[in-house]
Amino acid sequence: MIIGDWVHTVCNQEKITGFITEFNTIDIVTILVTGLNNNGEYLKCKRNELIESNKIIHPDDLASLLDLSLFLHEKEWFEEWYEEKEKWKTVVDFLI
């Protein structure tokens, strides 16, 4: 795992998705949470409790990612997720 990798973990019986922002020690990492309940919060967890996410973003996650990019004032990231959302919109419109 490296900084920027998307990961999943469980905290207080809630599934958490985020990306690695820092390696604090060999066993502890910090992730930036991207979810409805904890969006934008940093969470320290044990490295062995993380599950690497695949690189495919589910369309249902795009709204949260757009919100997070606005929260973090990440213009380039916002534009990337907006373009991805538009691609999915085209697919959904085609299927309807």
GROMACS .gro file of N, CA and C in nm:
model
  288
    1MET      N    1   0.083  -0.118   0.000
    1MET     CA    2   0.000   0.000   0.000
    1MET      C    3   0.088   0.125   0.000
    2ILE      N    4   0.038   0.228  -0.067
    2ILE     CA    5   0.110   0.355  -0.072
    2ILE      C    6   0.012   0.470  -0.044
    3ILE      N    7   0.066   0.588  -0.020
    3ILE     CA    8  -0.019   0.706   0.000
    3ILE      C    9  -0.102   0.728  -0.125
    4GLY      N   10  -0.230   0.751  -0.104
    4GLY     CA   11  -0.322   0.771  -0.216
    4GLY      C   12  -0.405   0.649  -0.249
    5ASP      N   13  -0.365   0.531  -0.200
    5ASP     CA   14  -0.443   0.410  -0.226
    5ASP      C   15  -0.579   0.418  -0.155
    6TRP      N   16  -0.683   0.373  -0.226
    6TRP     CA   17  -0.816   0.365  -0.168
    6TRP      C   18  -0.826   0.237  -0.086
    7VAL      N   19  -0.887   0.248   0.032
    7VAL     CA   20  -0.896   0.135   0.123
    7VAL      C   21  -1.033   0.133   0.190
    8HIS      N   22  -1.065   0.016   0.245
    8HIS     CA   23  -1.185  -0.002   0.325
    8HIS      C   24  -1.143  -0.055   0.461
    9THR      N   25  -1.221  -0.023   0.564
    9THR     CA   26  -1.201  -0.079   0.697
    9THR      C   27  -1.334  -0.073   0.769
   10VAL      N   28  -1.338  -0.124   0.889
   10VAL     CA   29  -1.458  -0.118   0.972
   10VAL      C   30  -1.421  -0.047   1.101
   11CYS      N   31  -1.503   0.051   1.140
   11CYS     CA   32  -1.481   0.126   1.263
   11CYS      C   33  -1.617   0.143   1.330
   12ASN      N   34  -1.627   0.101   1.456
   12ASN     CA   35  -1.755   0.106   1.529
   12ASN      C   36  -1.868   0.039   1.450
   13GLN      N   37  -1.838  -0.073   1.391
   13GLN     CA   38  -1.931  -0.155   1.313
   13GLN      C   39  -1.987  -0.081   1.192
   14GLU      N   40  -1.912   0.015   1.140
   14GLU     CA   41  -1.952   0.089   1.021
   14GLU      C   42  -1.843   0.074   0.916
   15LYS      N   43  -1.884   0.043   0.792
   15LYS     CA   44  -1.787   0.033   0.683
   15LYS      C   45  -1.735   0.172   0.650
   16ILE      N   46  -1.603   0.183   0.645
   16ILE     CA   47  -1.537   0.310   0.616
   16ILE      C   48  -1.460   0.295   0.485
   17THR      N   49  -1.474   0.393   0.398
   17THR     CA   50  -1.397   0.399   0.274
   17THR      C   51  -1.319   0.529   0.275
   18GLY      N   52  -1.196   0.523   0.231
   18GLY     CA   53  -1.114   0.644   0.225
   18GLY      C   54  -0.986   0.616   0.151
   19PHE      N   55  -0.895   0.711   0.160
   19PHE     CA   56  -0.765   0.689   0.097
   19PHE      C   57  -0.655   0.724   0.195
   20ILE      N   58  -0.544   0.656   0.179
   20ILE     CA   59  -0.430   0.672   0.271
   20ILE      C   60  -0.366   0.809   0.248
   21THR      N   61  -0.347   0.882   0.360
   21THR     CA   62  -0.283   1.013   0.351
   21THR      C   63  -0.146   1.014   0.418
   22GLU      N   64  -0.120   0.916   0.507
   22GLU     CA   65   0.005   0.919   0.581
   22GLU      C   66   0.033   0.783   0.643
   23PHE      N   67   0.160   0.747   0.649
   23PHE     CA   68   0.205   0.631   0.726
   23PHE      C   69   0.267   0.685   0.854
   24ASN      N   70   0.198   0.665   0.967
   24ASN     CA   71   0.246   0.716   1.094
   24ASN      C   72   0.360   0.632   1.150
   25THR      N   73   0.344   0.502   1.143
   25THR     CA   74   0.447   0.405   1.181
   25THR      C   75   0.438   0.292   1.081
   26ILE      N   76   0.514   0.188   1.105
   26ILE     CA   77   0.506   0.072   1.015
   26ILE      C   78   0.367   0.010   1.018
   27ASP      N   79   0.301   0.014   1.134
   27ASP     CA   80   0.172  -0.053   1.149
   27ASP      C   81   0.051   0.040   1.147
   28ILE      N   82   0.070   0.172   1.161
   28ILE     CA   83  -0.042   0.265   1.171
   28ILE      C   84  -0.042   0.361   1.051
   29VAL      N   85  -0.161   0.377   0.990
   29VAL     CA   86  -0.176   0.471   0.879
   29VAL      C   87  -0.291   0.565   0.910
   30THR      N   88  -0.292   0.678   0.842
   30THR     CA   89  -0.403   0.772   0.850
   30THR      C   90  -0.476   0.769   0.717
   31ILE      N   91  -0.609   0.760   0.723
   31ILE     CA   92  -0.688   0.767   0.600
   31ILE      C   93  -0.784   0.885   0.610
   32LEU      N   94  -0.813   0.943   0.495
   32LEU     CA   95  -0.915   1.047   0.486
   32LEU      C   96  -1.043   0.977   0.444
   33VAL      N   97  -1.144   0.986   0.530
   33VAL     CA   98  -1.269   0.913   0.510
   33VAL      C   99  -1.354   0.983   0.404
   34THR      N  100  -1.411   0.903   0.315
   34THR     CA  101  -1.500   0.955   0.211
   34THR      C  102  -1.632   0.880   0.222
   35GLY      N  103  -1.717   0.926   0.307
   35GLY     CA  104  -1.846   0.861   0.325
   35GLY      C  105  -1.946   0.962   0.378
   36LEU      N  106  -2.071   0.923   0.380
   36LEU     CA  107  -2.175   1.015   0.420
   36LEU      C  108  -2.164   1.059   0.566
   37ASN      N  109  -2.133   0.967   0.656
   37ASN     CA  110  -2.133   1.000   0.799
   37ASN      C  111  -2.004   1.064   0.848
   38ASN      N  112  -1.893   1.032   0.787
   38ASN     CA  113  -1.764   1.079   0.837
   38ASN      C  114  -1.684   1.150   0.728
   39ASN      N  115  -1.748   1.202   0.628
   39ASN     CA  116  -1.681   1.262   0.513
   39ASN      C  117  -1.584   1.371   0.557
   40GLY      N  118  -1.458   1.360   0.516
   40GLY     CA  119  -1.359   1.460   0.545
   40GLY      C  120  -1.285   1.442   0.676
   41GLU      N  121  -1.321   1.340   0.753
   41GLU     CA  122  -1.252   1.314   0.880
   41GLU      C  123  -1.130   1.226   0.855
   42TYR      N  124  -1.029   1.246   0.937
   42TYR     CA  125  -0.910   1.163   0.932
   42TYR      C  126  -0.922   1.054   1.037
   43LEU      N  127  -0.883   0.934   1.002
   43LEU     CA  128  -0.893   0.819   1.091
   43LEU      C  129  -0.761   0.745   1.090
   44LYS      N  130  -0.709   0.717   1.209
   44LYS     CA  131  -0.587   0.636   1.220
   44LYS      C  132  -0.630   0.492   1.242
   45CYS      N  133  -0.570   0.401   1.166
   45CYS     CA  134  -0.602   0.260   1.182
   45CYS      C  135  -0.479   0.174   1.161
   46LYS      N  136  -0.494   0.051   1.205
   46LYS     CA  137  -0.386  -0.044   1.185
   46LYS      C  138  -0.383  -0.088   1.039
   47ARG      N  139  -0.265  -0.097   0.988
   47ARG     CA  140  -0.248  -0.132   0.847
   47ARG      C  141  -0.310  -0.269   0.815
   48ASN      N  142  -0.299  -0.364   0.909
   48ASN     CA  143  -0.353  -0.497   0.883
   48ASN      C  144  -0.506  -0.502   0.890
   49GLU      N  145  -0.570  -0.391   0.929
   49GLU     CA  146  -0.717  -0.385   0.931
   49GLU      C  147  -0.774  -0.323   0.804
   50LEU      N  148  -0.686  -0.286   0.711
   50LEU     CA  149  -0.730  -0.223   0.586
   50LEU      C  150  -0.742  -0.326   0.475
   51ILE      N  151  -0.840  -0.305   0.391
   51ILE     CA  152  -0.859  -0.386   0.271
   51ILE      C  153  -0.842  -0.291   0.153
   52GLU      N  154  -0.748  -0.323   0.065
   52GLU     CA  155  -0.727  -0.238  -0.052
   52GLU      C  156  -0.850  -0.242  -0.142
   53SER      N  157  -0.888  -0.125  -0.188
   53SER     CA  158  -1.002  -0.113  -0.277
   53SER      C  159  -0.954  -0.132  -0.420
   54ASN      N  160  -1.042  -0.182  -0.505
   54ASN     CA  161  -1.004  -0.185  -0.646
   54ASN      C  162  -1.009  -0.043  -0.699
   55LYS      N  163  -0.957  -0.021  -0.815
   55LYS     CA  164  -0.946   0.114  -0.869
   55LYS      C  165  -1.075   0.163  -0.935
   56ILE      N  166  -1.177   0.080  -0.940
   56ILE     CA  167  -1.302   0.119  -1.003
   56ILE      C  168  -1.390   0.190  -0.901
   57ILE      N  169  -1.435   0.309  -0.935
   57ILE     CA  170  -1.524   0.386  -0.848
   57ILE      C  171  -1.668   0.353  -0.888
   58HIS      N  172  -1.749   0.315  -0.793
   58HIS     CA  173  -1.889   0.284  -0.819
   58HIS      C  174  -1.964   0.414  -0.841
   59PRO      N  175  -2.058   0.417  -0.934
   59PRO     CA  176  -2.132   0.541  -0.961
   59PRO      C  177  -2.202   0.599  -0.838
   60ASP      N  178  -2.244   0.513  -0.747
   60ASP     CA  179  -2.310   0.560  -0.625
   60ASP      C  180  -2.215   0.638  -0.535
   61ASP      N  181  -2.085   0.622  -0.552
   61ASP     CA  182  -1.987   0.692  -0.469
   61ASP      C  183  -1.951   0.830  -0.523
   62LEU      N  184  -1.989   0.860  -0.646
   62LEU     CA  185  -1.946   0.984  -0.709
   62LEU      C  186  -1.998   1.109  -0.637
   63ALA      N  187  -2.120   1.106  -0.588
   63ALA     CA  188  -2.174   1.224  -0.517
   63ALA      C  189  -2.090   1.255  -0.394
   64SER      N  190  -2.052   1.152  -0.319
   64SER     CA  191  -1.968   1.173  -0.199
   64SER      C  192  -1.830   1.225  -0.238
   65LEU      N  193  -1.775   1.173  -0.347
   65LEU     CA  194  -1.643   1.218  -0.391
   65LEU      C  195  -1.647   1.363  -0.439
   66LEU      N  196  -1.754   1.401  -0.507
   66LEU     CA  197  -1.769   1.541  -0.547
   66LEU      C  198  -1.779   1.631  -0.424
   67ASP      N  199  -1.859   1.590  -0.326
   67ASP     CA  200  -1.872   1.667  -0.203
   67ASP      C  201  -1.739   1.681  -0.131
   68LEU      N  202  -1.665   1.571  -0.124
   68LEU     CA  203  -1.536   1.574  -0.056
   68LEU      C  204  -1.438   1.668  -0.128
   69SER      N  205  -1.436   1.664  -0.261
   69SER     CA  206  -1.345   1.751  -0.334
   69SER      C  207  -1.381   1.898  -0.313
   70LEU      N  208  -1.510   1.929  -0.301
   70LEU     CA  209  -1.550   2.066  -0.270
   70LEU      C  210  -1.506   2.104  -0.129
   71PHE      N  211  -1.526   2.013  -0.035
   71PHE     CA  212  -1.487   2.036   0.104
   71PHE      C  213  -1.338   2.065   0.115
   72LEU      N  214  -1.257   1.993   0.037
   72LEU     CA  215  -1.112   2.007   0.042
   72LEU      C  216  -1.059   2.115  -0.053
   73HIS      N  217  -1.149   2.180  -0.128
   73HIS     CA  218  -1.112   2.283  -0.226
   73HIS      C  219  -1.014   2.228  -0.329
   74GLU      N  220  -1.040   2.104  -0.375
   74GLU     CA  221  -0.956   2.037  -0.475
   74GLU      C  222  -1.023   2.049  -0.612
   75LYS      N  223  -0.991   2.156  -0.684
   75LYS     CA  224  -1.055   2.183  -0.812
   75LYS      C  225  -1.030   2.072  -0.914
   76GLU      N  226  -0.905   2.029  -0.927
   76GLU     CA  227  -0.873   1.925  -1.026
   76GLU      C  228  -0.945   1.795  -0.995
   77TRP      N  229  -0.951   1.760  -0.867
   77TRP     CA  230  -1.019   1.638  -0.826
   77TRP      C  231  -1.168   1.649  -0.855
   78PHE      N  232  -1.227   1.766  -0.825
   78PHE     CA  233  -1.369   1.788  -0.853
   78PHE      C  234  -1.397   1.769  -1.002
   79GLU      N  235  -1.312   1.830  -1.086
   79GLU     CA  236  -1.332   1.819  -1.230
   79GLU      C  237  -1.321   1.674  -1.276
   80GLU      N  238  -1.228   1.598  -1.220
   80GLU     CA  239  -1.213   1.457  -1.255
   80GLU      C  240  -1.340   1.379  -1.221
   81TRP      N  241  -1.393   1.399  -1.099
   81TRP     CA  242  -1.513   1.325  -1.057
   81TRP      C  243  -1.636   1.372  -1.135
   82TYR      N  244  -1.640   1.501  -1.168
   82TYR     CA  245  -1.753   1.551  -1.247
   82TYR      C  246  -1.754   1.487  -1.385
   83GLU      N  247  -1.638   1.479  -1.448
   83GLU     CA  248  -1.629   1.413  -1.579
   83GLU      C  249  -1.671   1.266  -1.570
   84GLU      N  250  -1.627   1.200  -1.463
   84GLU     CA  251  -1.665   1.059  -1.443
   84GLU      C  252  -1.817   1.046  -1.427
   85LYS      N  253  -1.876   1.138  -1.352
   85LYS     CA  254  -2.022   1.136  -1.333
   85LYS      C  255  -2.094   1.155  -1.465
   86GLU      N  256  -2.044   1.246  -1.549
   86GLU     CA  257  -2.105   1.270  -1.679
   86GLU      C  258  -2.098   1.145  -1.768
   87LYS      N  259  -1.987   1.072  -1.759
   87LYS     CA  260  -1.974   0.947  -1.836
   87LYS      C  261  -2.081   0.847  -1.792
   88TRP      N  262  -2.099   0.834  -1.661
   88TRP     CA  263  -2.199   0.741  -1.611
   88TRP      C  264  -2.340   0.787  -1.647
   89LYS      N  265  -2.362   0.918  -1.646
   89LYS     CA  266  -2.494   0.971  -1.683
   89LYS      C  267  -2.529   0.931  -1.826
   90THR      N  268  -2.431   0.937  -1.913
   90THR     CA  269  -2.451   0.896  -2.052
   90THR      C  270  -2.490   0.750  -2.060
   91VAL      N  271  -2.425   0.665  -1.982
   91VAL     CA  272  -2.455   0.522  -1.981
   91VAL      C  273  -2.596   0.499  -1.929
   92VAL      N  274  -2.632   0.567  -1.818
   92VAL     CA  275  -2.765   0.549  -1.759
   92VAL      C  276  -2.872   0.597  -1.857
   93ASP      N  277  -2.852   0.711  -1.921
   93ASP     CA  278  -2.948   0.763  -2.018
   93ASP      C  279  -2.965   0.665  -2.133
   94PHE      N  280  -2.857   0.601  -2.175
   94PHE     CA  281  -2.864   0.505  -2.284
   94PHE      C  282  -2.947   0.382  -2.244
   95LEU      N  283  -2.932   0.340  -2.117
   95LEU     CA  284  -3.002   0.221  -2.071
   95LEU      C  285  -3.151   0.245  -2.046
   96ILE      N  286  -3.189   0.369  -2.024
   96ILE     CA  287  -3.331   0.401  -1.997
   96ILE      C  288  -3.405   0.415  -2.122
   0.00000   0.00000   0.00000
